Amino acid sequence: MRARVKEGNLDTGKKAAAVEVGRLAVSFGHFRALDGLDLRIPAGLSFGLLGPNGAGKTTLIRTLAGLLKPQSGQVRVLGQPPSPQVARNIGYMPQLPALYLELSALENVSFFAQVYGLIQGKARRAAMEEVLRLVGLWERRGDPVLRLSGGMRQRLSLACALVHRPKLLFLDEPTVGLDPELRSTFWEYFHDLTHQGATLVISSHTMDDASRCDELAFLRAGRVIAQGTPEELIRAVGKIGASLEDAFLYFARRREEESVTQ
Amino acid sequence: MSPSRVAAIALRIVRQIARDRRTLALIFVVPAVVMALVGASFPESAGSGVLSYLAPALLAAMALFFAFILTGVSFLRERTQGTLERLMASPVRQEEVVLGYLFGFSLFALVQSFVVLLFTIYVLDINYSGALWQIIVFQVIVTLGSVNLGIFVSTYARNEFQVTQFIPLVIMPQLFLSGVLWPVAQMPRYLQWASDFLPLTYAVRGLREVMLEGRGLKDVPLELGVLLAFAVSMSALGAATLRRG
Ligand SMILES: Nc1ncnc2c1ncn2[C@@H]1O[C@H](COP(=O)(O)OP(=O)(O)OP(=O)(O)O)[C@@H](O)[C@H]1O
Ligand SMILES: [Mg+2]
């Protein structure tokens, strides 16, 4: 059924995959958070993971980042299983900012730059200035994180994920808590990144984010229930004026009917 | 293994602790206060002999105690605030994290040992024989072991309360059974046997040999060897359990 949505999308099929996941199962104790999840994310796109609370978006991203061990199934990021070597080319922004509160914004960014191998002082300084200007924190770079607002911490967390110019970015709800102006700025930058060849995997609840993605996967109860471009997904509903929200509900209902008839 | 990543982690930890005035004060003032209290609470009649017998043991006990608490709590914070997980999503390897933490915390633990040492020697006016550097060697090895013990224990604690619950479990038996307060030889046989398994026993014994008897490091190979083995095995354990929790 997922294939039917993908049919019209021939050119993404040709592109190399940045992420490939097959029959992925991840459990917490007896609870299956991901339950036979299949997903292929083509390189060079902004790819949205959309789904309600508890759908498994964060679990999927943490698994792709190598933080959770799959129970079963296949995981390939940039063609390899997750490892410290692949991590070099990956940026990760957790759902909750994981920053060093006593350190300044600049020290946080600098730390992550070093950890990701930006050792040379000059290159590091240039990269740090670029990302801190992007998130609008250059003027506040000397402030300890403790003195930054929630949204500013979110922005700093993004800066830390971007500083080493990764090829593949996992962003777990990067736009939550941002004002509309900043959200637009972020999306412009995200599109710049994909034009430069980077792949962005972005989880979100909001239809605003979803509509800006090149391609989307709907997640529900640990599975992908549909994948395609926003237009394709909306078209599948078969109603004029349908929204992405309608599309999600349409696929969720179809999934339910399928499981009843089985 | 990347030295620059280890250095980045160590420097980060030093910065974090140095920013926190209260923790800094705690690290440097409390050991001196404890030593002063012990010194003042001893009856005159006991003479300086008891205090000088106690001083090496207190040095070892404090190195063990403070580095353990400091590491346990800091590491737990890294776990609960998600910064450890964030770090594990980077190219960093587990050994690099352990080494980074080790160097970072060791710096403070060492400075702390110096405070205690100088206080004992100059303020409490306790005579010791033996060279200062030999005492430092002991303190460094004890600190390494206890930093890693802190990392290890933090994997089994869910919050700060639980870390403090490890104090009676890990620290108190060692204080009572390792010859800090009374000689091991005066305890019942089975407790003597138990004390053979406690690292503090060897630290206390070795430091007493060095400080009171004026022996050199080559005279206490068993004590040094056991402490080194403790530090190494704790490091391995710390690295193995890093990702948990
Ligand atoms: N550490 C954990 N222990 C136990 N269960 C967990 C854990 N983390 C997640 N879960 C469960 O796994 C399921 C998926 O959680 P996940 O965090 O991946 O959802 P999400 O799609 O990111 O939701 P949200 O939009 O709220 O962030 C949920 O039912 C959640 O309760
Ligand atoms: Mg989530």
XYZ file of C-alpha atoms and ligand atoms in Angstrom:
539
model
C 0.000 0.000 0.000
C 2.926 2.249 0.669
C 4.206 1.351 -2.779
C 1.073 2.708 -4.379
C 1.765 6.148 -2.953
C 5.370 5.941 -4.074
C 4.538 4.929 -7.612
C 4.424 8.374 -9.090
C 7.688 9.298 -7.491
C 10.157 7.718 -9.890
C 13.076 10.045 -9.505
C 13.484 9.619 -5.741
C 13.637 5.904 -6.410
C 16.822 6.381 -8.411
C 18.665 8.418 -5.816
C 21.006 6.802 -3.331
C 19.496 6.202 0.086
C 20.768 8.162 3.081
C 18.812 5.955 5.455
C 17.517 2.439 4.914
C 15.519 0.623 7.539
C 13.942 -2.792 7.115
C 11.624 -4.711 9.456
C 12.973 -2.664 12.359
C 11.791 -3.583 15.852
C 12.865 -1.686 18.973
C 11.489 -2.514 22.409
C 11.507 -0.981 25.858
C 11.002 -3.961 28.117
C 7.955 -5.740 26.742
C 6.703 -2.695 24.907
C 7.372 -2.555 21.168
C 7.985 1.106 20.342
C 8.948 0.288 16.739
C 7.163 -2.690 15.298
C 8.402 -3.828 11.913
C 9.178 -0.410 10.515
C 10.276 -0.050 6.881
C 11.695 3.193 5.568
C 13.951 4.433 2.825
C 15.086 8.046 2.879
C 16.634 9.274 -0.383
C 19.764 11.409 -0.108
C 19.615 15.162 -0.598
C 16.061 15.727 0.627
C 14.398 17.239 3.625
C 12.440 14.299 4.928
C 9.688 14.674 7.514
C 8.710 12.089 10.122
C 5.159 12.887 11.027
C 3.082 11.284 13.713
C 1.222 11.785 16.986
C 2.774 11.629 20.475
C 4.218 8.205 21.093
C 4.231 7.194 17.413
C 7.926 6.304 17.653
C 9.610 9.293 15.963
C 12.167 9.842 18.714
C 12.765 6.123 19.093
C 13.444 5.863 15.358
C 15.845 8.815 15.375
C 17.701 7.501 18.437
C 18.038 4.130 16.749
C 19.367 5.740 13.565
C 21.850 7.708 15.687
C 23.123 4.432 17.145
C 21.787 5.119 20.651
C 19.282 2.265 20.796
C 19.999 -1.292 19.743
C 17.350 -2.806 17.480
C 15.649 -5.995 18.614
C 15.609 -7.129 15.019
C 15.725 -5.713 11.520
C 18.186 -3.748 9.433
C 19.517 -0.231 9.889
C 21.761 1.532 7.377
C 22.777 5.163 7.653
C 24.937 6.509 4.836
C 25.269 2.923 3.697
C 26.575 1.518 6.967
C 25.253 0.333 10.300
C 25.424 3.110 12.940
C 28.932 3.442 14.428
C 31.308 6.107 15.752
C 32.897 6.311 12.274
C 29.616 7.111 10.514
C 28.694 9.479 13.338
C 31.380 11.854 12.035
C 29.098 12.739 9.111
C 25.908 12.882 11.120
C 24.384 15.726 13.060
C 21.930 15.004 15.854
C 19.575 17.377 17.599
C 17.748 15.626 20.457
C 14.115 16.441 21.238
C 15.185 18.010 24.536
C 18.294 20.201 24.338
C 21.226 18.361 25.913
C 23.554 21.245 26.666
C 26.109 22.003 29.352
C 24.247 24.548 31.430
C 27.251 26.143 33.162
C 29.095 26.680 29.897
C 28.526 29.556 27.508
C 26.808 29.185 24.150
C 30.164 29.474 22.408
C 31.805 26.895 24.679
C 29.013 24.446 23.964
C 29.343 24.836 20.210
C 33.124 24.691 20.468
C 32.962 21.478 22.482
C 30.798 19.715 19.918
C 32.960 21.038 17.080
C 36.031 19.472 18.688
C 34.275 16.221 19.450
C 33.257 15.942 15.803
C 36.830 16.460 14.684
C 37.004 20.181 13.907
C 40.388 20.501 15.499
C 42.008 23.283 13.531
C 41.392 26.543 15.375
C 40.717 28.785 12.382
C 38.249 26.503 10.618
C 36.511 25.857 13.913
C 36.090 29.537 14.712
C 34.625 30.246 11.288
C 32.174 27.340 11.563
C 31.140 28.380 15.057
C 30.491 31.954 14.044
C 28.421 30.848 11.068
C 26.094 28.591 13.046
C 25.768 30.961 15.987
C 24.843 33.809 13.618
C 22.355 31.549 11.886
C 20.500 30.800 15.127
C 20.772 34.439 16.186
C 22.921 33.786 19.235
C 26.203 35.331 18.130
C 25.629 38.399 20.283
C 24.806 36.181 23.264
C 27.647 33.741 22.717
C 29.282 34.557 26.049
C 26.147 33.848 28.106
C 25.959 30.600 30.038
C 23.134 28.364 28.840
C 21.505 28.804 32.256
C 20.685 32.382 31.280
C 19.167 31.541 27.885
C 15.428 31.160 27.293
C 13.875 27.850 26.263
C 13.708 28.814 22.599
C 17.288 30.063 22.672
C 18.435 26.731 24.103
C 16.574 24.988 21.306
C 18.416 27.177 18.806
C 21.769 26.532 20.455
C 21.067 22.824 20.337
C 20.552 23.136 16.575
C 23.803 25.093 16.236
C 25.651 22.274 18.012
C 24.155 19.748 15.568
C 25.176 21.799 12.523
C 28.655 23.019 13.401
C 30.604 20.175 11.763
C 28.601 20.452 8.500
C 27.186 16.919 8.538
C 25.974 15.119 5.419
C 23.027 13.674 7.277
C 21.069 15.481 9.967
C 18.621 14.014 12.468
C 16.539 16.813 13.914
C 13.988 15.804 16.532
C 11.301 18.501 16.521
C 13.702 21.344 15.725
C 11.000 23.981 15.296
C 9.141 23.453 18.566
C 9.056 26.619 20.635
C 10.332 28.863 17.838
C 8.547 32.024 16.803
C 7.168 32.062 13.212
C 9.880 34.365 11.925
C 12.659 32.149 13.181
C 10.881 29.075 11.892
C 10.975 30.573 8.400
C 14.662 31.396 8.776
C 15.351 27.827 9.847
C 13.470 26.393 6.910
C 15.378 28.612 4.481
C 18.586 27.299 5.961
C 17.335 23.710 5.824
C 16.625 24.133 2.116
C 20.097 25.649 1.612
C 21.552 22.568 3.246
C 19.658 20.138 1.028
C 20.674 22.134 -2.050
C 24.270 21.607 -0.940
C 23.555 17.882 -0.909
C 22.815 17.248 2.770
C 19.956 15.021 3.881
C 17.684 16.250 6.655
C 15.456 13.980 8.690
C 13.031 16.128 10.641
C 10.403 14.926 13.089
C 7.397 17.104 13.722
C 3.729 17.307 14.680
C 2.999 20.479 12.808
C 1.477 20.584 9.347
C 3.447 23.743 8.683
C 6.724 21.803 8.938
C 5.252 18.877 7.066
C 4.211 20.944 4.080
C 7.742 22.304 3.741
C 9.372 18.873 3.518
C 10.334 17.365 0.169
C 9.037 14.016 1.296
C 7.162 12.634 4.291
C 6.578 9.448 6.200
C 3.506 9.107 8.414
C 4.304 7.184 11.578
C 1.753 5.524 13.764
C 2.169 2.945 16.538
C 5.739 2.168 15.560
C 5.140 1.739 11.846
C 5.270 3.785 8.681
C 1.715 3.917 7.367
C 2.421 6.029 4.284
C 5.300 7.712 2.492
C 5.453 10.223 -0.327
C 5.667 13.891 -1.196
C 3.133 16.129 0.565
C 1.220 16.502 -2.726
C 1.062 12.775 -3.329
C -0.164 12.066 0.155
C -2.885 14.693 -0.123
C -3.918 13.446 -3.553
C -4.373 9.924 -2.171
C -7.272 11.164 -0.021
C -9.208 11.820 -3.213
C -10.984 14.935 -1.966
C -10.557 18.443 -3.234
C -9.105 20.797 -0.653
C -7.815 17.961 1.568
C -5.002 18.837 3.969
C -2.043 16.818 5.211
C -4.000 16.277 8.396
C -6.800 14.696 6.366
C -4.207 12.573 4.633
C -2.821 11.318 7.913
C -6.301 10.407 9.176
C -7.117 8.756 5.862
C -4.081 6.457 6.039
C -4.513 5.809 9.757
C -8.108 4.682 9.160
C -7.104 2.507 6.244
C -4.484 0.847 8.404
C -7.104 0.153 11.026
C -9.547 -1.364 8.551
C -6.758 -3.553 7.202
C -5.936 -4.875 10.636
C -9.610 -5.588 11.331
C -10.080 -7.583 8.141
C -6.921 -9.580 8.780
C 41.568 6.876 20.380
C 41.776 10.622 19.788
C 43.783 12.667 22.318
C 42.058 15.862 21.194
C 38.613 14.448 22.001
C 39.830 13.254 25.402
C 41.292 16.707 26.023
C 38.058 18.411 24.933
C 36.035 16.305 27.384
C 38.495 16.815 30.244
C 38.655 20.561 29.683
C 34.872 20.768 29.541
C 34.559 19.074 32.921
C 37.186 21.285 34.516
C 35.337 24.350 33.178
C 31.962 23.138 34.387
C 33.160 22.524 37.918
C 35.248 25.690 38.000
C 32.130 27.748 37.080
C 30.261 26.396 40.060
C 31.527 28.424 43.014
C 29.789 26.397 45.667
C 31.113 23.089 44.439
C 34.570 24.609 44.230
C 34.294 25.808 47.809
C 33.050 22.402 48.844
C 35.966 20.704 47.175
C 38.601 22.867 48.812
C 37.196 23.946 52.144
C 35.407 20.860 53.419
C 38.437 18.556 53.546
C 40.362 21.145 55.533
C 37.438 21.604 57.913
C 37.147 17.878 58.480
C 40.841 17.587 59.190
C 40.681 20.504 61.609
C 37.716 18.964 63.420
C 39.465 15.649 63.778
C 42.551 17.429 65.060
C 40.612 19.548 67.551
C 38.397 16.746 68.819
C 41.266 14.592 69.960
C 41.928 14.785 73.689
C 45.255 16.335 74.630
C 46.080 13.205 76.580
C 46.013 11.085 73.441
C 49.057 13.005 72.319
C 50.097 13.733 68.750
C 50.901 10.052 68.252
C 47.283 9.072 67.612
C 46.722 11.957 65.253
C 49.785 11.178 63.204
C 48.681 7.543 63.083
C 45.296 8.716 61.836
C 46.512 11.293 59.308
C 47.680 8.908 56.551
C 44.436 6.959 56.859
C 42.330 10.105 56.636
C 44.244 11.224 53.568
C 43.480 7.988 51.788
C 39.868 7.903 52.976
C 39.188 11.444 51.779
C 40.745 10.877 48.371
C 38.480 7.888 48.004
C 35.390 9.546 49.405
C 35.334 12.929 47.679
C 36.372 11.784 44.235
C 33.729 9.084 44.418
C 30.906 11.429 45.418
C 31.950 14.147 42.992
C 32.168 11.745 40.094
C 29.035 9.830 40.993
C 26.863 12.922 41.126
C 28.375 14.673 38.084
C 28.128 11.565 35.974
C 24.572 10.968 37.070
C 23.710 14.499 36.023
C 25.151 13.813 32.592
C 22.867 10.823 32.362
C 19.664 12.504 33.526
C 20.203 15.676 31.503
C 20.827 13.715 28.327
C 24.289 15.142 27.703
C 25.897 11.715 27.970
C 23.506 10.286 25.402
C 24.103 13.292 23.161
C 27.818 12.601 23.397
C 27.342 8.934 22.564
C 25.674 9.969 19.291
C 28.975 11.612 18.287
C 32.174 9.919 17.017
C 33.363 9.737 20.627
C 34.331 6.283 21.861
C 33.501 5.014 25.303
C 37.160 4.838 26.354
C 37.581 8.473 25.360
C 34.670 9.489 27.539
C 36.029 7.560 30.517
C 39.520 8.987 30.051
C 38.194 12.510 29.610
C 36.146 12.292 32.780
C 39.076 10.694 34.539
C 41.480 13.514 33.744
C 38.896 16.184 34.460
C 37.879 14.874 37.869
C 41.375 13.766 38.792
C 42.613 17.317 38.563
C 40.200 18.406 41.283
C 40.696 15.293 43.362
C 44.421 15.902 43.265
C 44.196 19.532 44.246
C 41.931 18.383 47.046
C 44.504 15.869 48.206
C 47.082 18.627 48.266
C 44.839 20.753 50.452
C 44.457 17.909 52.907
C 48.134 17.119 52.803
C 49.334 20.667 53.338
C 46.769 21.181 56.062
C 47.921 18.061 57.885
C 51.548 18.951 57.610
C 51.504 22.677 58.260
C 48.378 23.456 60.268
C 48.000 20.281 62.313
C 51.771 20.219 62.499
C 52.005 16.493 62.045
C 55.434 15.058 61.469
C 55.881 12.584 58.729
C 58.845 10.902 57.225
C 59.001 9.885 53.593
C 58.996 11.979 50.467
C 56.047 14.079 49.404
C 56.013 12.678 45.879
C 55.528 9.177 47.215
C 52.447 10.273 49.076
C 51.177 11.906 45.888
C 51.646 8.701 43.917
C 49.380 6.932 46.369
C 46.800 9.680 46.242
C 46.755 9.655 42.439
C 46.176 5.927 42.255
C 43.449 6.005 44.891
C 41.783 8.871 43.038
C 41.860 7.023 39.724
C 40.186 4.034 41.290
C 37.565 6.074 43.046
C 36.708 8.238 40.023
C 35.951 5.064 38.125
C 34.045 3.623 41.041
C 31.893 6.747 40.863
C 31.251 6.262 37.140
C 30.395 2.623 37.711
C 28.044 3.290 40.596
C 26.275 6.102 38.713
C 25.063 3.501 36.207
C 23.025 1.883 38.959
C 21.514 5.064 40.348
C 18.453 6.749 38.878
C 18.800 10.017 40.810
C 20.954 11.910 43.288
C 19.270 10.292 46.286
C 20.261 6.908 45.027
C 23.860 7.993 44.567
C 24.009 9.063 48.188
C 22.595 5.682 49.168
C 25.753 4.126 47.832
C 27.752 5.990 50.476
C 26.796 3.651 53.338
C 27.229 0.739 50.972
C 30.572 1.604 49.411
C 32.228 4.055 51.769
C 31.187 3.253 55.325
C 32.329 -0.395 55.420
C 35.693 0.711 54.103
C 35.985 3.416 56.765
C 35.351 0.875 59.517
C 37.079 -2.192 58.128
C 40.176 -0.794 56.470
C 42.114 0.199 59.525
C 41.338 3.907 59.333
C 40.087 4.130 62.920
C 41.486 1.017 64.606
C 44.077 -1.516 63.516
C 42.845 -4.318 61.276
C 44.680 -6.819 63.487
C 42.320 -6.052 66.385
C 39.197 -7.039 64.458
C 37.582 -10.494 64.440
C 39.111 -12.948 61.981
C 36.253 -12.850 59.430
C 36.326 -9.047 59.316
C 40.064 -9.126 58.783
C 39.407 -11.425 55.881
C 36.824 -8.970 54.535
C 39.267 -6.097 54.847
C 41.642 -7.902 52.492
C 39.140 -7.178 49.727
C 38.832 -3.449 50.335
C 41.064 -1.078 48.368
C 41.159 1.406 51.228
C 42.946 -1.194 53.381
C 45.891 -1.119 51.013
C 45.896 2.644 50.663
C 45.912 3.089 54.435
C 48.610 0.492 54.955
C 50.811 1.826 52.184
C 50.474 5.457 53.221
C 51.264 4.587 56.840
C 54.382 2.746 55.775
C 55.490 5.713 53.698
C 54.507 8.515 56.059
C 55.217 6.980 59.449
C 57.950 4.443 58.771
C 59.708 6.427 56.081
C 59.591 3.538 53.624
C 59.872 4.001 49.863
C 57.439 2.907 47.180
C 59.534 -0.153 46.405
C 58.902 -1.350 49.966
C 55.127 -1.494 49.425
C 54.706 -3.328 46.108
C 51.680 -5.333 47.285
C 49.769 -2.219 48.349
C 50.606 -0.310 45.166
C 49.873 -3.355 43.035
C 46.452 -3.970 44.545
C 45.506 -0.294 44.236
C 46.610 -0.235 40.611
C 44.659 -3.399 39.897
C 41.634 -1.774 41.534
C 42.016 1.363 39.384
C 42.413 -0.656 36.194
C 39.515 -3.016 36.860
C 37.242 -0.122 37.828
C 38.202 1.665 34.580
C 37.228 -1.392 32.585
C 33.973 -1.674 34.515
C 33.262 2.030 34.034
C 33.813 1.759 30.285
C 31.699 -1.391 30.022
C 28.698 0.122 31.791
C 28.920 3.613 30.340
C 26.005 3.289 27.957
C 23.619 1.847 30.494
C 20.837 3.684 32.315
N 12.914 5.050 27.580
C 11.688 4.541 27.370
N 11.199 3.579 28.177
C 9.979 3.056 27.961
N 9.168 3.419 26.977
C 9.597 4.371 26.136
C 10.872 4.990 26.293
N 11.024 5.906 25.310
C 9.890 5.869 24.588
N 9.032 4.954 25.074
C 7.721 4.630 24.522
O 7.861 4.363 23.154
C 6.788 4.946 22.415
C 7.360 5.855 21.348
O 7.975 6.958 21.987
P 8.711 8.101 21.164
O 9.402 8.955 22.144
O 9.529 7.475 20.098
O 7.471 8.864 20.518
P 7.467 10.202 19.645
O 6.831 9.833 18.353
O 8.814 10.795 19.602
O 6.465 11.094 20.482
P 6.494 12.682 20.746
O 5.826 13.301 19.570
O 5.683 12.836 21.956
O 7.893 13.102 20.913
C 5.906 5.655 23.429
O 4.800 4.832 23.716
C 6.779 5.798 24.644
O 6.014 5.721 25.819
Mg 9.611 12.498 20.252
